[in-house]
Amino acid sequence: MNCPVTTDPARAAEVIRRGGLVALPTETVYGLGADATNPVAAAGIFAAKQRPFFDPLIVHLPSAAEVGRVASSVPELARRLAKKFWPGPLTLILPKQPVIPDIVTSGLETVGVRVPDHPLMQRVLELAGCPIAAPSANPFGRLSPTRAEHVLSLMGADIDLILDGGTCSVGVESTIIRVDGDVATILRPGGLSLEAISTVAGQVRIAAEESPTHPEAPGMLPQHYAPATPVVCYSGVPPLPSPGARWGLLSLKPVHQPGYAEARFLSESGNLLEAAARFFEALHELDRENLDQIVAESFPDEGLGRALNDRLKRAAATNRVARA
Ligand code: TXA
Ligand code: MG
């Protein structure tokens, strides 16, 4: 049975306060929220998502001024990044306060913190009065939701309520950054570009390709963000579909290639911000078309293209494993 859908942030805050699970809109993707100080509620997130307990949750706050509630210290560079980019698609890894239970951080001494930029989510955070732990509101390893309908079809039976805040404007998860002294390291590329981060942090490190068993951000497994349909990537001209096969095309700009059963183009002009906002939605649509395969164009390796390539690479990796 599916859960109710509402547009009332007060109702969502009430369910969170009582220890329930609510899908919440943010500017990046929909999150599956619970009271971050309540270990039983947080355990419910892992159960609903079938998420392994080694994969920590991001904790959301209504404003940067409240960071001291969940983080025991904030390095100078992290403070400058927060000042410039919060509210927004940036998660900072910071030493945690004891009020955040171990289940939220998977036993780590650090916590991922973010101030989201969405009016309804902000309202829920204010009304609930507690920090809210929220991973993306999809079953573990599957496509992230950018609309309330995605959450309803993926998780409607497993949660208490969905707060419908429309389509997510950024469309790809937050950029996760760890700060060591005056060095910023990107653990997960996301909705805030490396170029933007550099304006504050100077040179930015990108965490080396993590080993599958010891990634720096524990959620960065090679197989992730996957539609049920196999995904392959291409650069240049899309490959010609095999005769009789139902292939779907996903490309940055409109291209004409006969023989595809379905096609989705992410931006008329090739704009990467527009493409990110449409990316997961287009994959959800193609995934519903009973295709044999999704053929997806690699993005330019700049701006949000890096985050999109990261998601594509992981979607394609899942399929290699599934077919093996
Ligand atoms: O945009 C977003 O970040 C969305 C919205 C809902 O805020 N949330 C999101 O959460 O993408 P999730 O669970 O799908 O990804 C969170 C990832 C974890 O998989 C892990 O890699 C990283 O954040 N993370 C969380 N806490 C961490 C920590 N203490 N140290 C290192 N990585 C951490
Ligand atoms: Mg996720």
CSV table of N, CA, C and O in Angstrom, one decimal, residues 15 17 32 49 130 277 279 299:
chain,number,residue,atom,x,y,z
A,15,VAL,N,5.5,14.2,11.4
A,15,VAL,CA,5.9,12.8,11.3
A,15,VAL,C,7.3,12.6,11.7
A,15,VAL,O,7.7,11.6,12.3
A,17,ARG,N,9.1,14.4,13.8
A,17,ARG,CA,9.2,14.6,15.2
A,17,ARG,C,8.8,13.3,15.9
A,17,ARG,O,9.3,13.0,17.0
A,32,LEU,N,15.2,10.9,1.9
A,32,LEU,CA,14.4,10.1,2.8
A,32,LEU,C,14.8,10.5,4.2
A,32,LEU,O,15.8,10.1,4.8
A,49,LYS,N,15.5,1.6,2.8
A,49,LYS,CA,16.3,1.6,1.6
A,49,LYS,C,17.0,0.3,1.3
A,49,LYS,O,17.7,0.2,0.3
A,130,CYS,N,14.8,19.5,14.7
A,130,CYS,CA,15.9,18.6,14.9
A,130,CYS,C,16.7,18.6,13.6
A,130,CYS,O,16.1,18.8,12.5
A,277,ALA,N,19.7,18.8,-14.3
A,277,ALA,CA,18.3,18.9,-13.8
A,277,ALA,C,17.4,17.9,-14.4
A,277,ALA,O,16.4,17.4,-13.8
A,279,PHE,N,18.6,14.9,-15.8
A,279,PHE,CA,19.3,13.6,-16.0
A,279,PHE,C,18.6,12.4,-15.4
A,279,PHE,O,18.2,11.5,-16.1
A,299,PHE,N,29.5,12.9,-20.9
A,299,PHE,CA,29.4,14.4,-20.9
A,299,PHE,C,30.8,15.0,-21.0
A,299,PHE,O,31.8,14.3,-20.6
